[in-house]
Coordinates of C-alpha atoms and ligand atoms in Angstrom, one line a residue:
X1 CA 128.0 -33.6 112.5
X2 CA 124.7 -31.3 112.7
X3 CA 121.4 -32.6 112.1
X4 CA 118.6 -30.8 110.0
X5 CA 115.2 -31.3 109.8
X6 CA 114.2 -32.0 106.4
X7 CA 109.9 -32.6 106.0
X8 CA 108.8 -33.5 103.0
X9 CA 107.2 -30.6 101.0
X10 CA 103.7 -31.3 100.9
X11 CA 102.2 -30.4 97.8
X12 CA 104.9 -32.4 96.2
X13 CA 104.5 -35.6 98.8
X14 CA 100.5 -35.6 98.5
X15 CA 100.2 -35.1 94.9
X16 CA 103.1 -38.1 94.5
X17 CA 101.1 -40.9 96.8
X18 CA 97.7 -40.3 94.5
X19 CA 99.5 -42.5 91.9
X20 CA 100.0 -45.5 94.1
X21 CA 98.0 -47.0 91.6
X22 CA 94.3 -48.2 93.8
X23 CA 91.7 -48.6 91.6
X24 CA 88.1 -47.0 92.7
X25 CA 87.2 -50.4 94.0
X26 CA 90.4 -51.0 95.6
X27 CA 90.3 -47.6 97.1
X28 CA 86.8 -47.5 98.7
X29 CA 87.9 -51.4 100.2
X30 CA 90.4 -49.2 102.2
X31 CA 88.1 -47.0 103.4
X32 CA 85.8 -50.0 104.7
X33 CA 88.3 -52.0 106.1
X34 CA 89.0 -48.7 108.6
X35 CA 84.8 -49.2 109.4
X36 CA 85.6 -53.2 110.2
X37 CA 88.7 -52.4 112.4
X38 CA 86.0 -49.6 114.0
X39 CA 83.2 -52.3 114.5
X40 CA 81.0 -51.1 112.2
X41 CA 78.2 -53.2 111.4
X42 CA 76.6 -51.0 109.0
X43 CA 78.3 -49.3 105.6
X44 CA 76.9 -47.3 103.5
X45 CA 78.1 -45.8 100.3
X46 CA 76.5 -43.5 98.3
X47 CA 77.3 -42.0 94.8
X48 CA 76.5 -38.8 93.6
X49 CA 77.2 -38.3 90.1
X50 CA 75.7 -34.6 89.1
X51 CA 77.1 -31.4 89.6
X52 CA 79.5 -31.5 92.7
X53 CA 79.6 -35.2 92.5
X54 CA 80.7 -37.1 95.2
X55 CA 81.5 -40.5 97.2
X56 CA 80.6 -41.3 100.8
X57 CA 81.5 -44.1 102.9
X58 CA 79.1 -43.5 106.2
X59 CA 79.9 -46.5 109.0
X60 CA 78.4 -46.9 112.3
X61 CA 82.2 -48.1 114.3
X62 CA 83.1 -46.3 116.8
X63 CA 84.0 -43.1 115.7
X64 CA 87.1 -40.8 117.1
X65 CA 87.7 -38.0 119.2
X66 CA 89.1 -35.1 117.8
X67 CA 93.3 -36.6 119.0
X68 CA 92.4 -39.5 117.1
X69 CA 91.3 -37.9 114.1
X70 CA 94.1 -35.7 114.0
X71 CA 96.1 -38.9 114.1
X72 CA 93.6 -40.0 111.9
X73 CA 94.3 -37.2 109.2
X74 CA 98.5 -37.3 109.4
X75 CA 100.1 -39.5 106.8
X76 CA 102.0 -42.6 108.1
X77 CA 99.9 -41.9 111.6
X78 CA 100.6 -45.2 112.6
X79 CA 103.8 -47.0 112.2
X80 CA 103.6 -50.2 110.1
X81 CA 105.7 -52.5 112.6
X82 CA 103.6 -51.3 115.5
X83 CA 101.5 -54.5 117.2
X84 CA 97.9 -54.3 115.6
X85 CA 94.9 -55.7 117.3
X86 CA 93.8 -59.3 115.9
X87 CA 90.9 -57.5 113.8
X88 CA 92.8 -54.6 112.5
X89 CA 92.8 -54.4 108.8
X90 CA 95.3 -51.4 108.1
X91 CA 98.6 -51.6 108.0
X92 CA 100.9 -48.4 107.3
X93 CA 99.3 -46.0 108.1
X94 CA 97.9 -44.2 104.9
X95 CA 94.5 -45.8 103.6
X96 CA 92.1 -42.9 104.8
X97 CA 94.4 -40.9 103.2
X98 CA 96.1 -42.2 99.5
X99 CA 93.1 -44.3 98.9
X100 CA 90.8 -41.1 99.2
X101 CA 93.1 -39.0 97.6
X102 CA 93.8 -41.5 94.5
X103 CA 90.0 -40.5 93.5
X104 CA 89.3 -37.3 94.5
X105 CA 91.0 -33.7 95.4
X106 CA 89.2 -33.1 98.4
X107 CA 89.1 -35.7 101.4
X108 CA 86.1 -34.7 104.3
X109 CA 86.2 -36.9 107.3
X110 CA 83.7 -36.6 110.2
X111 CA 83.4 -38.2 112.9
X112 CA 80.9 -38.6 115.4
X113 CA 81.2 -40.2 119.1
X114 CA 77.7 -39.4 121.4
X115 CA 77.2 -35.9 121.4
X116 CA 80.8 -34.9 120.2
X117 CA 81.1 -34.4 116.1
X118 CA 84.4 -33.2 114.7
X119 CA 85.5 -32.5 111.2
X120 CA 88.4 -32.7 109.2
X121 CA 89.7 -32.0 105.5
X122 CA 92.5 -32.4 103.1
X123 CA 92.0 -30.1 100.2
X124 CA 95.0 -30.8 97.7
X125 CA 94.5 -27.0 95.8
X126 CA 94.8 -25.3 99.6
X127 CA 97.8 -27.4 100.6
X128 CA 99.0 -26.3 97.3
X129 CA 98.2 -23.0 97.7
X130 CA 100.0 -22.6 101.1
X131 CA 102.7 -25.0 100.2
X132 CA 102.4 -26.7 103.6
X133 CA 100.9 -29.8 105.8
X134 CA 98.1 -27.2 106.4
X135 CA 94.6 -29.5 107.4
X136 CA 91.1 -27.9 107.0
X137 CA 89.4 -28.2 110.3
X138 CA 85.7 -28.0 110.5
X139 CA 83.4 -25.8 112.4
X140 CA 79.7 -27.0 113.1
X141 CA 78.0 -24.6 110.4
X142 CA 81.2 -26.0 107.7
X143 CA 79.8 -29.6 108.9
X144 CA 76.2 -28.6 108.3
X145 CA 77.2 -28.4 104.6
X146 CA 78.8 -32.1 103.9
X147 CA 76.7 -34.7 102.4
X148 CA 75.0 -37.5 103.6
X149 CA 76.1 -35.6 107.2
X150 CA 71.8 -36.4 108.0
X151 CA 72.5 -40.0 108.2
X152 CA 75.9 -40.0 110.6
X153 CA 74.2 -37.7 113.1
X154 CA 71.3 -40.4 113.4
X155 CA 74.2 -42.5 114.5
X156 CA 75.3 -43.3 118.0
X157 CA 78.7 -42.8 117.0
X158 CA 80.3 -43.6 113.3
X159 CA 82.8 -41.8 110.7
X160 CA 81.4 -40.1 107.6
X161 CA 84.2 -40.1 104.7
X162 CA 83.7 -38.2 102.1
X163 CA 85.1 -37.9 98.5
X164 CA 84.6 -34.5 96.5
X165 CA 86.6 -32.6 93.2
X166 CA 86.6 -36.3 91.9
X167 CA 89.2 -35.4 89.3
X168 CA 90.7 -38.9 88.6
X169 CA 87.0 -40.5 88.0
X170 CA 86.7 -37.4 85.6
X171 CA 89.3 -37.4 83.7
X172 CA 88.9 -38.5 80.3
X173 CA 85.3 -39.4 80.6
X174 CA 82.6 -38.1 78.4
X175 CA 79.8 -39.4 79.9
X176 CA 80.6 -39.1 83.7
X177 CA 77.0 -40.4 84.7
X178 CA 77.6 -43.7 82.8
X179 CA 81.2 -44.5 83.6
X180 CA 80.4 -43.8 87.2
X181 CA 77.5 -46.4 86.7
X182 CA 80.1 -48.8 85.6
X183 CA 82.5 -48.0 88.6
X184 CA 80.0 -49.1 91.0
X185 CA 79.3 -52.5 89.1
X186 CA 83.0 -52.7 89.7
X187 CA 82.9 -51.6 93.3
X188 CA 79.8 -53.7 93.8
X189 CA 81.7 -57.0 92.4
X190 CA 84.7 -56.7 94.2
X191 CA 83.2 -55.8 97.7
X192 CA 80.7 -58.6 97.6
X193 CA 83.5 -60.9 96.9
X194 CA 86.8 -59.7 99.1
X195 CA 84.0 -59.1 102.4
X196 CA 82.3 -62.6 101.7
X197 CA 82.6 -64.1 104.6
X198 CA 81.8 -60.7 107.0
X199 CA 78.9 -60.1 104.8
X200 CA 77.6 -63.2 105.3
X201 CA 78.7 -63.1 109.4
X202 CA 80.6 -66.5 109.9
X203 CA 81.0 -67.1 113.1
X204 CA 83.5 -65.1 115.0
X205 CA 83.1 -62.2 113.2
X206 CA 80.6 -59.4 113.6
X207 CA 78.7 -59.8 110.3
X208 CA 78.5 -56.7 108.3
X209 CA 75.8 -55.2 106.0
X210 CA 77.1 -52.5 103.1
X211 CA 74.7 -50.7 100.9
X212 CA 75.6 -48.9 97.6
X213 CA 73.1 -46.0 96.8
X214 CA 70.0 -48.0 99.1
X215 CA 71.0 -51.0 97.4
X216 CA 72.4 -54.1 100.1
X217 CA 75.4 -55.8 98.3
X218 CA 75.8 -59.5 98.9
X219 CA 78.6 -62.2 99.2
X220 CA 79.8 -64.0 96.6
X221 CA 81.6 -67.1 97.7
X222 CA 84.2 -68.1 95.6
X223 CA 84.2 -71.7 96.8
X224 CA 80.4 -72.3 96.4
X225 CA 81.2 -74.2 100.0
X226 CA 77.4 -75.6 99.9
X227 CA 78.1 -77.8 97.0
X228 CA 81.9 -78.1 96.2
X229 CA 83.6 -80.9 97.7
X230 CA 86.5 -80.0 100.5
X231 CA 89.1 -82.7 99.5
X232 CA 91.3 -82.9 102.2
X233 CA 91.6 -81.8 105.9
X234 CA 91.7 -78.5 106.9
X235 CA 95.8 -78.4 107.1
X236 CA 97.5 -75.8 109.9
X237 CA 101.1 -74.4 109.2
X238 CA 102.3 -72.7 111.8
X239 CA 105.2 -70.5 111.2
X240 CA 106.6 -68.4 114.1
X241 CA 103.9 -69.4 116.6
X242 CA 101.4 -68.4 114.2
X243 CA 98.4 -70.1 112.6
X244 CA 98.3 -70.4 108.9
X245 CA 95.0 -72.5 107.9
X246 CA 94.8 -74.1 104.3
X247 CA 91.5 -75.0 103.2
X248 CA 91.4 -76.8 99.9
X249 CA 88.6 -76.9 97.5
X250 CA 87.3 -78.3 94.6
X251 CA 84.4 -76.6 92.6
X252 CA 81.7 -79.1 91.3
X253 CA 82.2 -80.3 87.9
X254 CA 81.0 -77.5 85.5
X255 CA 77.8 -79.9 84.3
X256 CA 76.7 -79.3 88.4
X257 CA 76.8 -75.7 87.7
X258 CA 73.8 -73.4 86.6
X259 CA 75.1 -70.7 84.5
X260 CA 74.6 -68.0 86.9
X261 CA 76.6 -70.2 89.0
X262 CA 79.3 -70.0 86.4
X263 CA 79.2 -66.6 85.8
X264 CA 79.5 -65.8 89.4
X265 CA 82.0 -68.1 90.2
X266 CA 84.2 -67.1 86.9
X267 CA 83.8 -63.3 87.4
X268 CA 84.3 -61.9 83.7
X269 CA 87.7 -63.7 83.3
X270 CA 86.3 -67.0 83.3
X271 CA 86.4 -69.9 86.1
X272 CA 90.3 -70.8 84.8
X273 CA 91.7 -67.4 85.7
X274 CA 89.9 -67.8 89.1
X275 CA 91.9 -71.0 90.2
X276 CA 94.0 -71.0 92.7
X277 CA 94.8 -69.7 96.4
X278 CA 92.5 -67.5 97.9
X279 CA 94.5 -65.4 100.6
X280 CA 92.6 -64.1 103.4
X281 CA 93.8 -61.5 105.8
X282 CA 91.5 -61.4 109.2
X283 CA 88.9 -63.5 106.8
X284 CA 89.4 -60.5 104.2
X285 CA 90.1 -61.8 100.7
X286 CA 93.4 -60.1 100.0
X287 CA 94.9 -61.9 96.9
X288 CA 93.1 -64.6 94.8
X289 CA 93.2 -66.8 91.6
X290 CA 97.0 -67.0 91.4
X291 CA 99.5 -70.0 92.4
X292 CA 102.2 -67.9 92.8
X293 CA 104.0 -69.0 90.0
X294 CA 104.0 -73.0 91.6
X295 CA 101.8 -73.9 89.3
X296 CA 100.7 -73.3 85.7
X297 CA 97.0 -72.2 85.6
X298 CA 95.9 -75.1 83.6
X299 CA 92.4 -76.1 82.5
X300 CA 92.3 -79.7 84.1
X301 CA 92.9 -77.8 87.6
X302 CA 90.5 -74.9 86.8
X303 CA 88.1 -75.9 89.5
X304 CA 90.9 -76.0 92.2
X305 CA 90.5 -73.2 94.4
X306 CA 92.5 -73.4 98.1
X307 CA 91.9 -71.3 100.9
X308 CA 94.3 -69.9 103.0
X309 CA 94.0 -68.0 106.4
X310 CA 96.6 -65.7 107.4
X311 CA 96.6 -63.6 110.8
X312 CA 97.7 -59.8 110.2
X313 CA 100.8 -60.7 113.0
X314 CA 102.2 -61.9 109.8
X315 CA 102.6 -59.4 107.5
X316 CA 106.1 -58.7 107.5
X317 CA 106.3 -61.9 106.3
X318 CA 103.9 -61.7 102.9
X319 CA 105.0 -58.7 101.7
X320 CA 102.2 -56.6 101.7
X321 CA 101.9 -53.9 99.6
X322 CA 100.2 -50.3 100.5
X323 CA 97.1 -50.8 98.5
X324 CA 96.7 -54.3 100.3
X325 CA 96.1 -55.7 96.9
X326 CA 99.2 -57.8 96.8
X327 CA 101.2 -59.9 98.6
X328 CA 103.2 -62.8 98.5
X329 CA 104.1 -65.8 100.6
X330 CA 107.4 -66.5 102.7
X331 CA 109.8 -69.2 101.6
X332 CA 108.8 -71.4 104.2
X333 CA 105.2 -70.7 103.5
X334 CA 105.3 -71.6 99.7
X335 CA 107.3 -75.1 100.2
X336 CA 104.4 -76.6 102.8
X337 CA 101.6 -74.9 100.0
X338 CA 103.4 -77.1 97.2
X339 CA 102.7 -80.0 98.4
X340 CA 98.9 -79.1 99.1
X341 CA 98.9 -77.8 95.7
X342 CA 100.2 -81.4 94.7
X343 CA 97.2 -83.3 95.8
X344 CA 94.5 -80.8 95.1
X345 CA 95.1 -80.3 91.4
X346 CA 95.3 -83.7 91.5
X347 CA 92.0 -84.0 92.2
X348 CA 91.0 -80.9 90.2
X349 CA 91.7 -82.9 86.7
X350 CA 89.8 -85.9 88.0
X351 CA 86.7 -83.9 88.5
X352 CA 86.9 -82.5 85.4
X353 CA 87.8 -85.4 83.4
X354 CA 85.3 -87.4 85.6
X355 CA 83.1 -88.5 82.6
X356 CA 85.5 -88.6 80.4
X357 CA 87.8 -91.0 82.4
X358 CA 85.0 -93.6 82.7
X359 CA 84.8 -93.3 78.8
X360 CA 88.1 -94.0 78.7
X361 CA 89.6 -96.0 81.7
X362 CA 90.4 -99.6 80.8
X363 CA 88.2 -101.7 82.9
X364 CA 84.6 -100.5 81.7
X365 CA 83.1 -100.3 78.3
X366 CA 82.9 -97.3 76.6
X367 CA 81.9 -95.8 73.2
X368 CA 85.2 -93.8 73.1
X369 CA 88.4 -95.5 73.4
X370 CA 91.2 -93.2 73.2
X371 CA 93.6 -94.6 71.6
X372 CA 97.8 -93.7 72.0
X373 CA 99.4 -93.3 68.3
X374 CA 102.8 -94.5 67.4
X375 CA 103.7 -91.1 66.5
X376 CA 103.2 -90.0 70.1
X377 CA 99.6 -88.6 69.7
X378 CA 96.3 -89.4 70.5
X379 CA 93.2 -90.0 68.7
X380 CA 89.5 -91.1 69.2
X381 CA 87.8 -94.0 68.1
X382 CA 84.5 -95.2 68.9
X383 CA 84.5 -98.7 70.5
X384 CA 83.4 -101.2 67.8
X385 CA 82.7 -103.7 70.5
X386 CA 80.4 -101.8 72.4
X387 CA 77.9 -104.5 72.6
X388 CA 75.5 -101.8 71.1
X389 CA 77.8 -101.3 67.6
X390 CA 77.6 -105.9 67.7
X391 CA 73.9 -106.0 68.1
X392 CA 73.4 -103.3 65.3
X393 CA 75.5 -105.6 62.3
X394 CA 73.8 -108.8 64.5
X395 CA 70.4 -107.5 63.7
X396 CA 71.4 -105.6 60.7
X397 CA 74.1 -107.9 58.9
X398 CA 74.0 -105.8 55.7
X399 CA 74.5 -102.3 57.1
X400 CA 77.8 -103.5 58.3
X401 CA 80.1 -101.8 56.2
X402 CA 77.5 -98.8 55.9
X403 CA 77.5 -98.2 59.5
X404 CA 81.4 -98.1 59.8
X405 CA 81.7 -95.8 57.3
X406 CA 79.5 -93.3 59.6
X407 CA 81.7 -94.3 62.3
X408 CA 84.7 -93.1 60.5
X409 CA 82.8 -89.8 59.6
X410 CA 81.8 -89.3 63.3
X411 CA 85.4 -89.6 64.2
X412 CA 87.1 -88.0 61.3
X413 CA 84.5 -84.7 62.2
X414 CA 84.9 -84.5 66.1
X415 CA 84.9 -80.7 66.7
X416 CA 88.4 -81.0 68.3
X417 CA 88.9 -76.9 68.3
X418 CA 85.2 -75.8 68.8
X419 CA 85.5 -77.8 72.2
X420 CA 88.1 -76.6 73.4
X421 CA 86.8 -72.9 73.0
X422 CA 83.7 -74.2 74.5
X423 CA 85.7 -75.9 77.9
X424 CA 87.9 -72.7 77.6
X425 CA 84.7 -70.2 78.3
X426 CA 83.2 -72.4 80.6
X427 CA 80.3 -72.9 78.3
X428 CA 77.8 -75.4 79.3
X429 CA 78.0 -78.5 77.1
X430 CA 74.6 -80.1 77.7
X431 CA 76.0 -84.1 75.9
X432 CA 78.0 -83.4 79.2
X433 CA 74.8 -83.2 80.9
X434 CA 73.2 -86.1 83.4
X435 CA 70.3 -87.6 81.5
X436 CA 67.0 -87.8 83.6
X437 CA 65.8 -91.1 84.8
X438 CA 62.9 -91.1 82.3
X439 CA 65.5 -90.3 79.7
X440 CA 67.4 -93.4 80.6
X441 CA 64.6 -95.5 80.4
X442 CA 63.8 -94.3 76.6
X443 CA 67.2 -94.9 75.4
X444 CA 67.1 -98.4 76.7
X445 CA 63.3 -99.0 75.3
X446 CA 64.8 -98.0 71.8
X447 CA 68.2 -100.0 71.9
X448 CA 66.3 -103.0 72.6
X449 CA 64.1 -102.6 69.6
X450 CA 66.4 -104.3 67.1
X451 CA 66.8 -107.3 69.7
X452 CA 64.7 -110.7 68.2
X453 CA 63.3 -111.7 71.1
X454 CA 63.2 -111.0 74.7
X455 CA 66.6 -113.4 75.4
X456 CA 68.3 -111.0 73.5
X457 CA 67.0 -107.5 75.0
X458 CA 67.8 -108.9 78.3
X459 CA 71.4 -110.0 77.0
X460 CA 71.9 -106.6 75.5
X461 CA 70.5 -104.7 78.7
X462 CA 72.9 -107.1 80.7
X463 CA 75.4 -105.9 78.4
X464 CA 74.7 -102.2 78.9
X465 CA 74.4 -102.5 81.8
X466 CA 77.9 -102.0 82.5
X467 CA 78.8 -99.2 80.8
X468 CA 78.0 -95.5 82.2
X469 CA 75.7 -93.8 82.5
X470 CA 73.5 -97.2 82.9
X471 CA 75.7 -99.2 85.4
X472 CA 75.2 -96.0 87.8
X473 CA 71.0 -97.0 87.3
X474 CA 71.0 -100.7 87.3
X475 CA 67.6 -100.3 89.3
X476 CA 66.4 -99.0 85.8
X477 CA 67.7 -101.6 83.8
X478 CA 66.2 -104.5 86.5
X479 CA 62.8 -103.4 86.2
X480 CA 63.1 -102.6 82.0
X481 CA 64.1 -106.4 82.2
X482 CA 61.3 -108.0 84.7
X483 CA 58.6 -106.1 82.4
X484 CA 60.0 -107.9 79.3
X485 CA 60.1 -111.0 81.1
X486 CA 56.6 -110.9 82.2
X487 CA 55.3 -109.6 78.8
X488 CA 54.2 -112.5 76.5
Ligands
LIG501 N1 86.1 -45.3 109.9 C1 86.9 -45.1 111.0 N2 86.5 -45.2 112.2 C2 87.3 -45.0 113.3 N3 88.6 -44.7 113.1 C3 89.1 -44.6 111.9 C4 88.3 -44.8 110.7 N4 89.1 -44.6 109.7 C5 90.3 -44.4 110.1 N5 90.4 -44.4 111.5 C6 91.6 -44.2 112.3 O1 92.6 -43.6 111.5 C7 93.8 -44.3 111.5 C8 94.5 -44.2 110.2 O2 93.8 -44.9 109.1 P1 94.5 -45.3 107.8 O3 95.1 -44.1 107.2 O4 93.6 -46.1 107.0 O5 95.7 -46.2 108.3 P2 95.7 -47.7 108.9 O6 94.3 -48.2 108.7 O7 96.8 -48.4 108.3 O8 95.9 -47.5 110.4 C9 93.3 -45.7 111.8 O9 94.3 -46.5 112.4 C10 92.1 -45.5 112.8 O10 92.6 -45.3 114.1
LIG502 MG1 93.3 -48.2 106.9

């Protein structure tokens, strides 16, 4: 048998990986996470919408030689089973190249290292034109002419990338200026959220600052750590000698949330879509809001969110793909993550039904009783012994059958559908809200106002007193009753 070398044809090979399908956001993540495994501290992107328009990524790592960016320029330079260092972000070899060439037709990559600045470029219509692997190399006056190349030569060292003929961002756009205006909002979003935790420089990592045209971007995170409750331990899997941490949280109930909160927390898909585990890769958010498929993304468990930490060694493993935008856990992974998931959503549905399960649970008073129907169903009733409802017809003897009707009315007319859209779009329902103390302290003064005399305030505020929101201030209702004692 004879052997033949057979090389891919490159205008063919290059114009096939642009449809790898990153997004602009996706694609520019690539570049950065290059910049992190450079220790960069410092990224900055700029975008140039008007004539030549164009995208540069400009990071202060440590920049290459002119091997390593010759390396740096072939597709597939590095083999993807090859041993990474523990902060590596890449994988296969191709993200300086498929992500840039996803957006644009011309890639520029400079890079600078003391004194030394080289200069390379894959121009899609010349490796067209020559039908061949053929790389642009840059002399000094060619590097004179890229933009933003000012702001790398201040730079000790760092790699300038830059994205020109953006064809893809062009294509069917009428307005260029505005859609590319929308693009960053995207780009902005999804950075501050997938670098969260190196933008905001936990410790052991070298905390990173990344600027969009002058602007800083900042973290989002997605587990609001400050004031969401972590639920259970911190629970290691190790699988092949390697660490797997699993972090599980649950976000504070939605009434502890101030709308920005909400709307940062939710993205624009709402916090329900956002539930679930939150991969990171070397504390990069990889994959988020899905269970793969062990769970259904319900609304009683929209609040559970559940880190979990996975070191690159293990990527064989979690199938990743080349845009790093999906993966997907082993077997043996997934049957240790059940069980978390178990406990945590659990825990999700009683945070979320928190008010409502003291309105309903059978040991406490409450002006709701939900009620199990023969049929199967449910319905709503409000509590005619709630001592308030008694003192009313007490006081009021002739209202009696008056007052029930308006009790029927109230339950006949509950807004079943309207709430659920409401819970569903994480709207703020403000009867959901906690009432202030000085709130509390009127509704007592004007339940008490039908009472005869001061024995039967202070039975009905002993009464009350049980029943939430009150039994959580009995300090209120003490005092309410030592005034009425000492009046008169
Ligand atoms: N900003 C950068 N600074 C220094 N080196 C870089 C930078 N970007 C890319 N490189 C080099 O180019 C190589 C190829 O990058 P890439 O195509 O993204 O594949 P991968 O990240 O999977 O290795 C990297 O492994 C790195 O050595
Ligand atoms: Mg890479």
């Amino acid at each position: 048998m004879r052997t033949k070398n057979l090389p891919p044809y490159a205008p063919t090979l290059i114009e096939s990986t642009r449809a790898i399908g990153y997004s602009l956001e996706t694609a520019v993540a690539d570049i950065i996470d290059n910049s992190i495994a450079a220790n960069a501290k410092d990224v900055i992107i700029n975008f140039f919408p008007i004539d030549d328009a164009y995208i540069t990524i400009l990071d202060n790592g440590k920049g290459m030689t002119e091997e390593e960016i010759d390396v740096a320029m072939q597709y597939g330079s590095k083999n993807p089973i090859e041993e990474r260092s523990e902060k590596d972000l890449g994988r296969f070899g191709l993200g300086l190249k498929t992500a840039s060439l996803s957006q644009c037709r011309c890639l520029t990559v400079i890079s600078k290292q003391g004194r030394y600045i080289v200069g390379r470029q894959w121009d899609i219509d010349h490796v067209s034109e020559v039908g061949d692997w053929s790389l642009n190399v840059l002399e000094e006056e060619d590097i004179w002419c890229i933009p933003q190349i000012d702001k790398l030569v201040k730079n000790e060292s760092g790699t300038l990338v830059v994205w020109q003929k953006l064809d893809r961002l062009k294509a069917g756009e009428f307005n260029f200026e505005l859609s590319l205006g929308r693009n960053i909002d995207h780009v902005r979003d999804h950075l501050s959220l997938v670098y969260h935790r190196y933008l905001a420089g936990e410790s052991g990592i070298t905390k990173l600052k990344i600027s969009i045209n002058g602007e800083n971007i900042k973290g989002i995170d997605p587990f609001l750590s400050e004031k969401s409750v972590q639920v259970m331990d911190d629970e290691t899997l190790v699988i092949h000698g390697n660490k797997i941490l699993v972090r599980p949280y649950v976000l504070p109930h939605i009434s502890n949330l101030s709308s920005g909160e909400i709307k940062l927390l939710g993205g624009k898909d709402g916090l329900r879509k956002q539930q679930g585990f939150y991969i990171y890769r070397n504390k990069r958010l990889l994959v988020w809001g899905t269970w793969f498929r062990m769970m259904r993304k319900g609304d009683l468990s929209k609040l559970a969110r559940i880190r979990v930490d996975i070191p690159n060694t293990l990527d064989h493993l979690w199938t990743l793909d080349i845009k790093k935008s999906s993966a997907s856990p082993p077997a043996e992974v997934k049957k240790n993550l059940e069980v978390i998931i178990n406990q945590i959503a659990e825990r999700s549905k009683r945070t979320w039904t928190f008010r409502g399960k003291k309105e309903v649970s059978d040991t406490e008073t409450h002006v709701w009783n939900r009620m199990k129907n023969k049929q199967g169903g449910f319905y709503y009733e409000v509590n005619r012994e709630h001592p308030l409802v008694q003192q009313i017809i007490k006081a009021y003897p002739d209202i009696e059958v008056s007052l029930n009707a308006l009790l029927q009315q109230i339950e006949m007319g509950l807004p079943l559908n309207q709430l659920y859209v409401d819970l569903n779009n994480d709207e703020q329902i403000i009867n959901d809200n906690e009432q202030s103390d000085g709130e509390i302290v009127k509704s007592l003064q004007e339940m008490i106002t039908m009472c005869a005399d001061k024995q039967e305030k202070c039975n009905l505020l002993d009464a009350i007193a049980c029943i939430d929101p009150y039994s959580s201030h009995l300090d209120i209702v003490e005092k309410l009753k030592e005034e009425i004692l000492k009046n008169d």
